[in-house]
Structure formats: structure tokens, C-alpha cells
Amino acid sequence: MPSLTPLDLLRTAGTGLTGRPLRTALSALGVALGIASLVALTGVSASNQAQLLAELDALGADLAIVWPGSGHDQQPLVLPKAAPEMIARQDGVLRVGVFETPPQGLGVFRTDLMPITQTGGITVSVARPDVLAAVDAQVASGRWFDEATRGLPVTVLGATAAQRLGVERAGDRVFIGGQWYGVLGILADSGLAGGIIETSAILGDRWVRERFAVEDGIGDIAEVFVRAEPGRIAEVTELLASTANPGAPHQVSVTRLADLSAAREAADDALTTLGLALGGIALLVGGVGITNTMVVTVMERRGEIGLRRALGARPGQIATQFTAEAIALSALGGLAGLALGATAAAGFAIAANQPIVIPTMALLIGPLLSIVVGALAGLQPATRAARVSPTVALRSV
């Protein structure tokens, strides 16, 4: 029998797949389920991990705070005006928000009839518009400062401050430092990181600079909130002091929510290990499933192999033909399993309101695994069956 060309191999594999469509469909389904389990399990694990890390980041795991240190006389120093811009250019920094020094002695009251001693623990803060994104806070009612409102006598209340003042919606007004201010917005409870501004009545930076220009320190930087890229808060924090004030980094104080950051790192490591374990188990299960499918597929065709041998096909040609068919079947099932597993992982993420994350490695390994395992699983029984005497093989028909 003449040697087989690559075109002959493709034609033979295609004939084997289309000749018995039901057998092909069931065999491909077995392969697809193995790959689908691999992709789905790793995708679900990665989505859960991304959701948990995002929640920890929102609470402040990736948040650092920079503020002026104190001099030898224990008086606060001043950060350079360019500190926020320099920090924003630092590698790994995602967003920067600036609080400025507030006027002294401003009380916040619901009416002008309240005694000045009953402050309710509410403080006054002065924020630039970039603070909202840096702190990752949300506005529950009304809106945040913009270029038009940062120079007006309006305030944005933290969630706790609004509750203590009895203000339920934007559009109301409060009495601050002997003057009425309109309530521009009310912040939602922003969790652990947002606790710094929960009890604040926040004023626009431009309004404070114009209204209280005669006071010392107005316009100085009080705090810089630095939001780092996920997982990079440790390396960002190490360089913040020298970035904010290159000439005197010892005059800069930097802090972060260390316990929460440590919890994030521990959770990331644990979930990564869990994801690898699930992926390994799914890989093993998928490989065994594909092997079993391909072995059964080849062995049930021993009669066909015997007939080919009786017609003059050599054992090597038989093995090559069935291996090519196994590769084609595995590739078909692998692609179907990839689509099925990705759909299942995405559906779970959507149902659980989680980000859709499917590791690229799983997308690459899935089809490759099906082809390699399918080829190896098909080669061994095909080679063994091809060596059987044609007479013996034909008796199994």
C-alpha cells in the first residue's frame, strides 16, 4: 500500500469523523466535558478571587495616606505644592486625591440656634475634586464637587455626618462657621477606608481659599490619599516619602492600612494556591476523561482496523490514520469544551455579580491538553490493534 500524504491523512480523519456522526458527537462530548471542567473551575475560582480582592481594595487595602510630618518644635511642616503631581507620576500609583488644610474653629450645625459646643463630633474638611475617586467613595444623594461647584458655599456631607445632622437628601442646608451652606451631596457609607471622611462636612477647595484667604495655612496640603494599583501598595508606599518631598523625605509621614493590606496579600496567596489546586484536579480529571474516551473509541473499531489490514494497510499507516483522527476529534471536542467552560464560568460570575475572569493559561492549556492527550490516548490502542492479526481483528466485527 502506498504511503499516505498529509492530504490523505486529513481526508481519512474527516471520513472517520463524518462516517458515524453519533459516535463522533458522543466522543467529542466526552472530550469537551473534560476541557469544560478545567476552564469552568479555574474561571470560577479566578472570578471569586477577583471579587474578594476588589472588595478588600475598596476598603482600603491598596490605599496609603501622605501628610506633612512635624518639625523639631512639634509644629506641622508643609508638603510641597507639587507633591500630588509627583506622586501621581510614580509607577504603580492609580489615583491621587488631596485634602487641604481647613479653617480653624468652624462648627457644623443643623440650624443657627444650636449651641456652639454641641458639634456632634462633626469636623470640617476641604477637598479637591479628585478626592472622591481616590477614596473610592460613592455619592448616595446629590453630587460631588466639580469645577463649577468647588468655588461655591456648598458642602458634601459624609454618611455619619448627615445622619447626625438629620439631613436625608441633597438640596437641604446646614450652618457652618456662622454661614449657611447648601448640601450639594451626601456620601454613601464607604467602609473602613472611608471612615476618615464619614464624619466630615466637606467644603470645596476653591471656596475656602477665597473665603478664608487671610488665615494662615489655607491652601496647604493636609493629606494626600494615594490609591495604588492592585497588589502594589507595598512597593508604592516605600517610595512615597521621597517622591512627595525629594529634598527632605524625613519630613513626610506615610501610613497605610497595614492589617488590611496583610489580609489582602494572605487572601491573594491562598486563593491563588486554591485556584492552582482546582486547576490541577480539573486537569487530571479532564486528561483521564479524554484518555478513556479515545481508548474506547479506537478499541471499538478493531474490526475496521482488521479490514484495513486485510486490504493491505501496514500497521504504521493504521496507527497514523487513527492518531490523526484522534487529534481531529480531540481538537473538535477541545474547542467545544473551551466554549462550554467559558460560558459556564461567565454565567456563574454574572449570577453571583462578580467580575468575569477566565485565566489565559486555562484558555491556552485546554485545547492543547485535549490534542496532546487525545493523540497519545489514540496512538497506543491504535498501534496495539494494528499489530493484531487481520483474521483475529475481523472476528470482533
mmCIF file of N, CA, C and O in Angstrom, residues 58-136:
data_model
loop_
_atom_site.group_PDB
_atom_site.id
_atom_site.type_symbol
_atom_site.label_atom_id
_atom_site.label_comp_id
_atom_site.label_asym_id
_atom_site.label_seq_id
_atom_site.Cartn_x
_atom_site.Cartn_y
_atom_site.Cartn_z
ATOM 1 N N ALA A 58 -11.388 48.061 47.874
ATOM 2 C CA ALA A 58 -12.345 49.142 48.106
ATOM 3 C C ALA A 58 -12.347 49.585 49.567
ATOM 4 O O ALA A 58 -12.595 50.757 49.877
ATOM 5 N N LEU A 59 -12.059 48.662 50.478
ATOM 6 C CA LEU A 59 -11.992 49.002 51.902
ATOM 7 C C LEU A 59 -10.700 49.717 52.268
ATOM 8 O O LEU A 59 -10.585 50.246 53.368
ATOM 9 N N GLY A 60 -9.733 49.709 51.366
ATOM 10 C CA GLY A 60 -8.511 50.445 51.631
ATOM 11 C C GLY A 60 -7.252 49.621 51.646
ATOM 12 O O GLY A 60 -6.206 50.102 52.080
ATOM 13 N N ALA A 61 -7.312 48.381 51.181
ATOM 14 C CA ALA A 61 -6.109 47.553 51.172
ATOM 15 C C ALA A 61 -5.035 48.130 50.263
ATOM 16 O O ALA A 61 -3.852 47.877 50.466
ATOM 17 N N ASP A 62 -5.438 48.897 49.256
ATOM 18 C CA ASP A 62 -4.454 49.493 48.346
ATOM 19 C C ASP A 62 -4.394 51.007 48.506
ATOM 20 O O ASP A 62 -4.065 51.725 47.571
ATOM 21 N N LEU A 63 -4.725 51.482 49.712
ATOM 22 C CA LEU A 63 -4.778 52.918 49.971
ATOM 23 C C LEU A 63 -3.681 53.331 50.952
ATOM 24 O O LEU A 63 -3.479 52.685 51.979
ATOM 25 N N ALA A 64 -2.967 54.391 50.619
ATOM 26 C CA ALA A 64 -1.958 54.971 51.513
ATOM 27 C C ALA A 64 -2.274 56.453 51.701
ATOM 28 O O ALA A 64 -2.898 57.079 50.839
ATOM 29 N N ILE A 65 -1.857 56.994 52.829
ATOM 30 C CA ILE A 65 -2.114 58.395 53.148
ATOM 31 C C ILE A 65 -0.783 59.088 53.431
ATOM 32 O O ILE A 65 0.024 58.604 54.230
ATOM 33 N N VAL A 66 -0.575 60.208 52.777
ATOM 34 C CA VAL A 66 0.640 61.003 52.944
ATOM 35 C C VAL A 66 0.246 62.339 53.571
ATOM 36 O O VAL A 66 -0.690 62.994 53.103
ATOM 37 N N TRP A 67 0.950 62.738 54.618
ATOM 38 C CA TRP A 67 0.681 64.041 55.217
ATOM 39 C C TRP A 67 1.987 64.642 55.741
ATOM 40 O O TRP A 67 2.978 63.930 55.920
ATOM 41 N N PRO A 68 1.996 65.931 56.009
ATOM 42 C CA PRO A 68 3.236 66.568 56.478
ATOM 43 C C PRO A 68 3.644 66.034 57.850
ATOM 44 O O PRO A 68 2.793 65.792 58.709
ATOM 45 N N GLY A 69 4.934 65.858 58.025
ATOM 46 C CA GLY A 69 5.440 65.482 59.334
ATOM 47 C C GLY A 69 5.542 66.694 60.243
ATOM 48 O O GLY A 69 5.073 67.788 59.915
ATOM 49 N N SER A 70 6.154 66.498 61.406
ATOM 50 C CA SER A 70 6.312 67.591 62.376
ATOM 51 C C SER A 70 7.788 67.964 62.492
ATOM 52 O O SER A 70 8.677 67.099 62.382
ATOM 53 N N GLY A 71 8.028 69.248 62.727
ATOM 54 C CA GLY A 71 9.390 69.723 62.900
ATOM 55 C C GLY A 71 9.897 69.493 64.307
ATOM 56 O O GLY A 71 9.244 68.850 65.134
ATOM 57 N N HIS A 72 11.065 70.039 64.612
ATOM 58 C CA HIS A 72 11.664 69.875 65.944
ATOM 59 C C HIS A 72 10.807 70.525 67.026
ATOM 60 O O HIS A 72 10.838 70.101 68.183
ATOM 61 N N ASP A 73 10.049 71.549 66.654
ATOM 62 C CA ASP A 73 9.191 72.222 67.627
ATOM 63 C C ASP A 73 7.799 71.605 67.685
ATOM 64 O O ASP A 73 6.873 72.178 68.247
ATOM 65 N N GLN A 74 7.654 70.412 67.049
ATOM 66 C CA GLN A 74 6.387 69.678 67.012
ATOM 67 C C GLN A 74 5.289 70.402 66.240
ATOM 68 O O GLN A 74 4.119 70.049 66.362
ATOM 69 N N GLN A 75 5.669 71.391 65.458
ATOM 70 C CA GLN A 75 4.702 72.070 64.606
ATOM 71 C C GLN A 75 4.674 71.377 63.242
ATOM 72 O O GLN A 75 5.711 70.956 62.732
ATOM 73 N N PRO A 76 3.474 71.256 62.659
ATOM 74 C CA PRO A 76 3.383 70.565 61.366
ATOM 75 C C PRO A 76 4.138 71.310 60.278
ATOM 76 O O PRO A 76 4.133 72.542 60.223
ATOM 77 N N LEU A 77 4.802 70.560 59.434
ATOM 78 C CA LEU A 77 5.505 71.123 58.293
ATOM 79 C C LEU A 77 4.553 71.235 57.099
ATOM 80 O O LEU A 77 3.360 70.961 57.220
ATOM 81 N N VAL A 78 5.087 71.648 55.982
ATOM 82 C CA VAL A 78 4.252 71.849 54.794
ATOM 83 C C VAL A 78 4.791 70.982 53.661
ATOM 84 O O VAL A 78 5.997 70.975 53.394
ATOM 85 N N LEU A 79 3.875 70.274 53.012
ATOM 86 C CA LEU A 79 4.267 69.489 51.845
ATOM 87 C C LEU A 79 4.448 70.411 50.640
ATOM 88 O O LEU A 79 3.748 71.420 50.511
ATOM 89 N N PRO A 80 5.351 70.085 49.739
ATOM 90 C CA PRO A 80 5.494 70.897 48.522
ATOM 91 C C PRO A 80 4.194 70.922 47.727
ATOM 92 O O PRO A 80 3.456 69.941 47.681
ATOM 93 N N LYS A 81 3.925 72.049 47.087
ATOM 94 C CA LYS A 81 2.709 72.176 46.295
ATOM 95 C C LYS A 81 2.649 71.140 45.177
ATOM 96 O O LYS A 81 1.566 70.700 44.771
ATOM 97 N N ALA A 82 3.820 70.759 44.676
ATOM 98 C CA ALA A 82 3.866 69.816 43.553
ATOM 99 C C ALA A 82 3.816 68.362 44.010
ATOM 100 O O ALA A 82 3.908 67.456 43.168
ATOM 101 N N ALA A 83 3.685 68.101 45.317
ATOM 102 C CA ALA A 83 3.716 66.726 45.820
ATOM 103 C C ALA A 83 2.653 65.835 45.172
ATOM 104 O O ALA A 83 2.959 64.711 44.752
ATOM 105 N N PRO A 84 1.389 66.266 45.064
ATOM 106 C CA PRO A 84 0.391 65.381 44.439
ATOM 107 C C PRO A 84 0.745 65.010 43.005
ATOM 108 O O PRO A 84 0.568 63.847 42.597
ATOM 109 N N GLU A 85 1.228 65.984 42.215
ATOM 110 C CA GLU A 85 1.585 65.688 40.829
ATOM 111 C C GLU A 85 2.768 64.727 40.760
ATOM 112 O O GLU A 85 2.792 63.815 39.917
ATOM 113 N N MET A 86 3.746 64.885 41.646
ATOM 114 C CA MET A 86 4.895 63.983 41.647
ATOM 115 C C MET A 86 4.475 62.572 42.058
ATOM 116 O O MET A 86 4.948 61.584 41.494
ATOM 117 N N ILE A 87 3.595 62.494 43.035
ATOM 118 C CA ILE A 87 3.110 61.177 43.471
ATOM 119 C C ILE A 87 2.318 60.504 42.353
ATOM 120 O O ILE A 87 2.442 59.299 42.122
ATOM 121 N N ALA A 88 1.500 61.281 41.656
ATOM 122 C CA ALA A 88 0.674 60.715 40.586
ATOM 123 C C ALA A 88 1.522 60.113 39.471
ATOM 124 O O ALA A 88 1.082 59.180 38.784
ATOM 125 N N ARG A 89 2.738 60.635 39.290
ATOM 126 C CA ARG A 89 3.617 60.110 38.240
ATOM 127 C C ARG A 89 4.418 58.901 38.693
ATOM 128 O O ARG A 89 5.103 58.272 37.883
ATOM 129 N N GLN A 90 4.336 58.552 39.975
ATOM 130 C CA GLN A 90 5.080 57.398 40.478
ATOM 131 C C GLN A 90 4.520 56.107 39.895
ATOM 132 O O GLN A 90 3.302 55.915 39.786
ATOM 133 N N ASP A 91 5.386 55.205 39.542
ATOM 134 C CA ASP A 91 4.970 53.925 38.988
ATOM 135 C C ASP A 91 4.164 53.140 40.017
ATOM 136 O O ASP A 91 4.563 53.024 41.171
ATOM 137 N N GLY A 92 3.036 52.621 39.592
ATOM 138 C CA GLY A 92 2.176 51.845 40.478
ATOM 139 C C GLY A 92 1.056 52.636 41.113
ATOM 140 O O GLY A 92 0.167 52.050 41.743
ATOM 141 N N VAL A 93 1.062 53.958 40.982
ATOM 142 C CA VAL A 93 0.005 54.796 41.549
ATOM 143 C C VAL A 93 -1.145 54.895 40.560
ATOM 144 O O VAL A 93 -0.963 55.202 39.384
ATOM 145 N N LEU A 94 -2.346 54.629 41.061
ATOM 146 C CA LEU A 94 -3.528 54.640 40.205
ATOM 147 C C LEU A 94 -4.246 55.984 40.254
ATOM 148 O O LEU A 94 -4.537 56.577 39.217
ATOM 149 N N ARG A 95 -4.531 56.468 41.454
ATOM 150 C CA ARG A 95 -5.237 57.746 41.616
ATOM 151 C C ARG A 95 -4.710 58.477 42.847
ATOM 152 O O ARG A 95 -4.236 57.843 43.793
ATOM 153 N N VAL A 96 -4.845 59.806 42.825
ATOM 154 C CA VAL A 96 -4.404 60.651 43.932
ATOM 155 C C VAL A 96 -5.504 61.648 44.248
ATOM 156 O O VAL A 96 -6.094 62.247 43.337
ATOM 157 N N GLY A 97 -5.783 61.830 45.527
ATOM 158 C CA GLY A 97 -6.765 62.817 45.965
ATOM 159 C C GLY A 97 -6.194 63.662 47.093
ATOM 160 O O GLY A 97 -5.459 63.150 47.947
ATOM 161 N N VAL A 98 -6.530 64.947 47.123
ATOM 162 C CA VAL A 98 -5.898 65.885 48.056
ATOM 163 C C VAL A 98 -6.935 66.554 48.953
ATOM 164 O O VAL A 98 -7.940 67.092 48.475
ATOM 165 N N PHE A 99 -6.666 66.497 50.268
ATOM 166 C CA PHE A 99 -7.382 67.306 51.249
ATOM 167 C C PHE A 99 -6.483 68.471 51.629
ATOM 168 O O PHE A 99 -5.284 68.285 51.884
ATOM 169 N N GLU A 100 -7.055 69.664 51.704
ATOM 170 C CA GLU A 100 -6.294 70.841 52.102
ATOM 171 C C GLU A 100 -6.599 71.213 53.548
ATOM 172 O O GLU A 100 -7.567 70.729 54.143
ATOM 173 N N THR A 101 -5.757 72.063 54.094
ATOM 174 C CA THR A 101 -5.913 72.469 55.488
ATOM 175 C C THR A 101 -7.222 73.247 55.674
ATOM 176 O O THR A 101 -7.470 74.231 54.985
ATOM 177 N N PRO A 102 -8.095 72.824 56.605
ATOM 178 C CA PRO A 102 -9.381 73.512 56.793
ATOM 179 C C PRO A 102 -9.225 74.733 57.690
ATOM 180 O O PRO A 102 -8.271 74.835 58.471
ATOM 181 N N PRO A 103 -10.152 75.665 57.606
ATOM 182 C CA PRO A 103 -10.160 76.806 58.538
ATOM 183 C C PRO A 103 -10.371 76.312 59.969
ATOM 184 O O PRO A 103 -11.005 75.284 60.203
ATOM 185 N N GLN A 104 -9.836 77.032 60.899
ATOM 186 C CA GLN A 104 -9.939 76.627 62.287
ATOM 187 C C GLN A 104 -11.236 77.122 62.923
ATOM 188 O O GLN A 104 -11.734 78.201 62.613
ATOM 189 N N GLY A 105 -11.764 76.304 63.834
ATOM 190 C CA GLY A 105 -12.891 76.726 64.663
ATOM 191 C C GLY A 105 -14.242 76.740 63.988
ATOM 192 O O GLY A 105 -15.165 77.398 64.480
ATOM 193 N N LEU A 106 -14.417 76.036 62.876
ATOM 194 C CA LEU A 106 -15.719 76.009 62.199
ATOM 195 C C LEU A 106 -16.561 74.872 62.765
ATOM 196 O O LEU A 106 -16.175 73.709 62.724
ATOM 197 N N GLY A 107 -17.721 75.238 63.316
ATOM 198 C CA GLY A 107 -18.665 74.234 63.782
ATOM 199 C C GLY A 107 -19.713 73.955 62.725
ATOM 200 O O GLY A 107 -20.026 74.816 61.899
ATOM 201 N N VAL A 108 -20.260 72.759 62.751
ATOM 202 C CA VAL A 108 -21.275 72.345 61.775
ATOM 203 C C VAL A 108 -22.553 72.032 62.535
ATOM 204 O O VAL A 108 -22.576 71.154 63.409
ATOM 205 N N PHE A 109 -23.644 72.737 62.176
ATOM 206 C CA PHE A 109 -24.896 72.585 62.909
ATOM 207 C C PHE A 109 -26.070 72.490 61.936
ATOM 208 O O PHE A 109 -25.983 72.931 60.790
ATOM 209 N N ARG A 110 -27.147 71.931 62.460
ATOM 210 C CA ARG A 110 -28.349 71.803 61.623
ATOM 211 C C ARG A 110 -29.061 73.136 61.475
ATOM 212 O O ARG A 110 -29.614 73.431 60.416
ATOM 213 N N THR A 111 -29.027 73.947 62.535
ATOM 214 C CA THR A 111 -29.642 75.275 62.492
ATOM 215 C C THR A 111 -28.705 76.275 63.155
ATOM 216 O O THR A 111 -27.724 75.903 63.804
ATOM 217 N N ASP A 112 -29.049 77.557 63.033
ATOM 218 C CA ASP A 112 -28.233 78.595 63.655
ATOM 219 C C ASP A 112 -28.606 78.822 65.110
ATOM 220 O O ASP A 112 -28.093 79.736 65.764
ATOM 221 N N LEU A 113 -29.479 77.974 65.661
ATOM 222 C CA LEU A 113 -29.899 78.105 67.052
ATOM 223 C C LEU A 113 -29.174 77.125 67.971
ATOM 224 O O LEU A 113 -29.359 77.161 69.178
ATOM 225 N N MET A 114 -28.352 76.244 67.399
ATOM 226 C CA MET A 114 -27.658 75.239 68.204
ATOM 227 C C MET A 114 -26.506 75.883 68.971
ATOM 228 O O MET A 114 -25.794 76.745 68.442
ATOM 229 N N PRO A 115 -26.265 75.450 70.214
ATOM 230 C CA PRO A 115 -25.089 75.940 70.954
ATOM 231 C C PRO A 115 -23.805 75.510 70.251
ATOM 232 O O PRO A 115 -23.717 74.398 69.717
ATOM 233 N N ILE A 116 -22.796 76.369 70.261
ATOM 234 C CA ILE A 116 -21.571 76.089 69.519
ATOM 235 C C ILE A 116 -20.787 74.927 70.121
ATOM 236 O O ILE A 116 -19.878 74.386 69.474
ATOM 237 N N THR A 117 -21.131 74.541 71.333
ATOM 238 C CA THR A 117 -20.416 73.434 71.960
ATOM 239 C C THR A 117 -20.956 72.073 71.522
ATOM 240 O O THR A 117 -20.286 71.052 71.699
ATOM 241 N N GLN A 118 -22.133 72.035 70.942
ATOM 242 C CA GLN A 118 -22.744 70.766 70.537
ATOM 243 C C GLN A 118 -22.414 70.480 69.067
ATOM 244 O O GLN A 118 -23.260 70.605 68.180
ATOM 245 N N THR A 119 -21.173 70.090 68.851
ATOM 246 C CA THR A 119 -20.726 69.864 67.475
ATOM 247 C C THR A 119 -21.107 68.487 66.941
ATOM 248 O O THR A 119 -21.054 68.253 65.732
ATOM 249 N N GLY A 120 -21.447 67.583 67.843
ATOM 250 C CA GLY A 120 -21.809 66.237 67.388
ATOM 251 C C GLY A 120 -20.641 65.462 66.815
ATOM 252 O O GLY A 120 -20.834 64.453 66.132
ATOM 253 N N GLY A 121 -19.425 65.905 67.070
ATOM 254 C CA GLY A 121 -18.258 65.203 66.559
ATOM 255 C C GLY A 121 -18.052 65.368 65.068
ATOM 256 O O GLY A 121 -17.297 64.601 64.459
ATOM 257 N N ILE A 122 -18.693 66.367 64.470
ATOM 258 C CA ILE A 122 -18.573 66.587 63.028
ATOM 259 C C ILE A 122 -17.451 67.587 62.766
ATOM 260 O O ILE A 122 -17.398 68.655 63.395
ATOM 261 N N THR A 123 -16.561 67.252 61.876
ATOM 262 C CA THR A 123 -15.435 68.115 61.539
ATOM 263 C C THR A 123 -15.613 68.690 60.138
ATOM 264 O O THR A 123 -16.449 68.240 59.356
ATOM 265 N N VAL A 124 -14.794 69.694 59.840
ATOM 266 C CA VAL A 124 -14.812 70.322 58.518
ATOM 267 C C VAL A 124 -13.554 69.904 57.760
ATOM 268 O O VAL A 124 -12.435 69.965 58.303
ATOM 269 N N SER A 125 -13.723 69.452 56.539
ATOM 270 C CA SER A 125 -12.610 69.095 55.667
ATOM 271 C C SER A 125 -12.702 69.908 54.394
ATOM 272 O O SER A 125 -13.783 70.386 54.014
ATOM 273 N N VAL A 126 -11.569 70.049 53.734
ATOM 274 C CA VAL A 126 -11.512 70.793 52.471
ATOM 275 C C VAL A 126 -10.926 69.863 51.419
ATOM 276 O O VAL A 126 -9.798 69.374 51.571
ATOM 277 N N ALA A 127 -11.697 69.594 50.369
ATOM 278 C CA ALA A 127 -11.281 68.594 49.390
ATOM 279 C C ALA A 127 -11.211 69.168 47.990
ATOM 280 O O ALA A 127 -12.006 70.028 47.611
ATOM 281 N N ARG A 128 -10.252 68.654 47.242
ATOM 282 C CA ARG A 128 -10.214 68.912 45.814
ATOM 283 C C ARG A 128 -11.116 67.887 45.120
ATOM 284 O O ARG A 128 -11.408 66.824 45.688
ATOM 285 N N PRO A 129 -11.548 68.154 43.902
ATOM 286 C CA PRO A 129 -12.477 67.224 43.237
ATOM 287 C C PRO A 129 -11.944 65.812 43.062
ATOM 288 O O PRO A 129 -12.723 64.867 42.919
ATOM 289 N N ASP A 130 -10.605 65.630 43.082
ATOM 290 C CA ASP A 130 -10.050 64.303 42.828
ATOM 291 C C ASP A 130 -10.157 63.353 44.016
ATOM 292 O O ASP A 130 -9.847 62.170 43.900
ATOM 293 N N VAL A 131 -10.611 63.847 45.163
ATOM 294 C CA VAL A 131 -10.671 63.019 46.367
ATOM 295 C C VAL A 131 -11.649 61.859 46.208
ATOM 296 O O VAL A 131 -11.379 60.733 46.642
ATOM 297 N N LEU A 132 -12.794 62.096 45.611
ATOM 298 C CA LEU A 132 -13.841 61.075 45.529
ATOM 299 C C LEU A 132 -13.321 59.799 44.870
ATOM 300 O O LEU A 132 -13.538 58.695 45.371
ATOM 301 N N ALA A 133 -12.630 59.939 43.748
ATOM 302 C CA ALA A 133 -12.118 58.759 43.045
ATOM 303 C C ALA A 133 -10.992 58.093 43.822
ATOM 304 O O ALA A 133 -10.891 56.859 43.848
ATOM 305 N N ALA A 134 -10.141 58.888 44.473
ATOM 306 C CA ALA A 134 -9.019 58.319 45.209
ATOM 307 C C ALA A 134 -9.492 57.504 46.406
ATOM 308 O O ALA A 134 -8.973 56.422 46.687
ATOM 309 N N VAL A 135 -10.472 58.015 47.135
ATOM 310 C CA VAL A 135 -11.002 57.307 48.292
ATOM 311 C C VAL A 135 -11.934 56.177 47.860
ATOM 312 O O VAL A 135 -12.217 55.265 48.620
ATOM 313 N N ASP A 136 -12.384 56.228 46.606
ATOM 314 C CA ASP A 136 -13.309 55.238 46.061
ATOM 315 C C ASP A 136 -14.637 55.268 46.805
ATOM 316 O O ASP A 136 -15.217 54.234 47.131
#
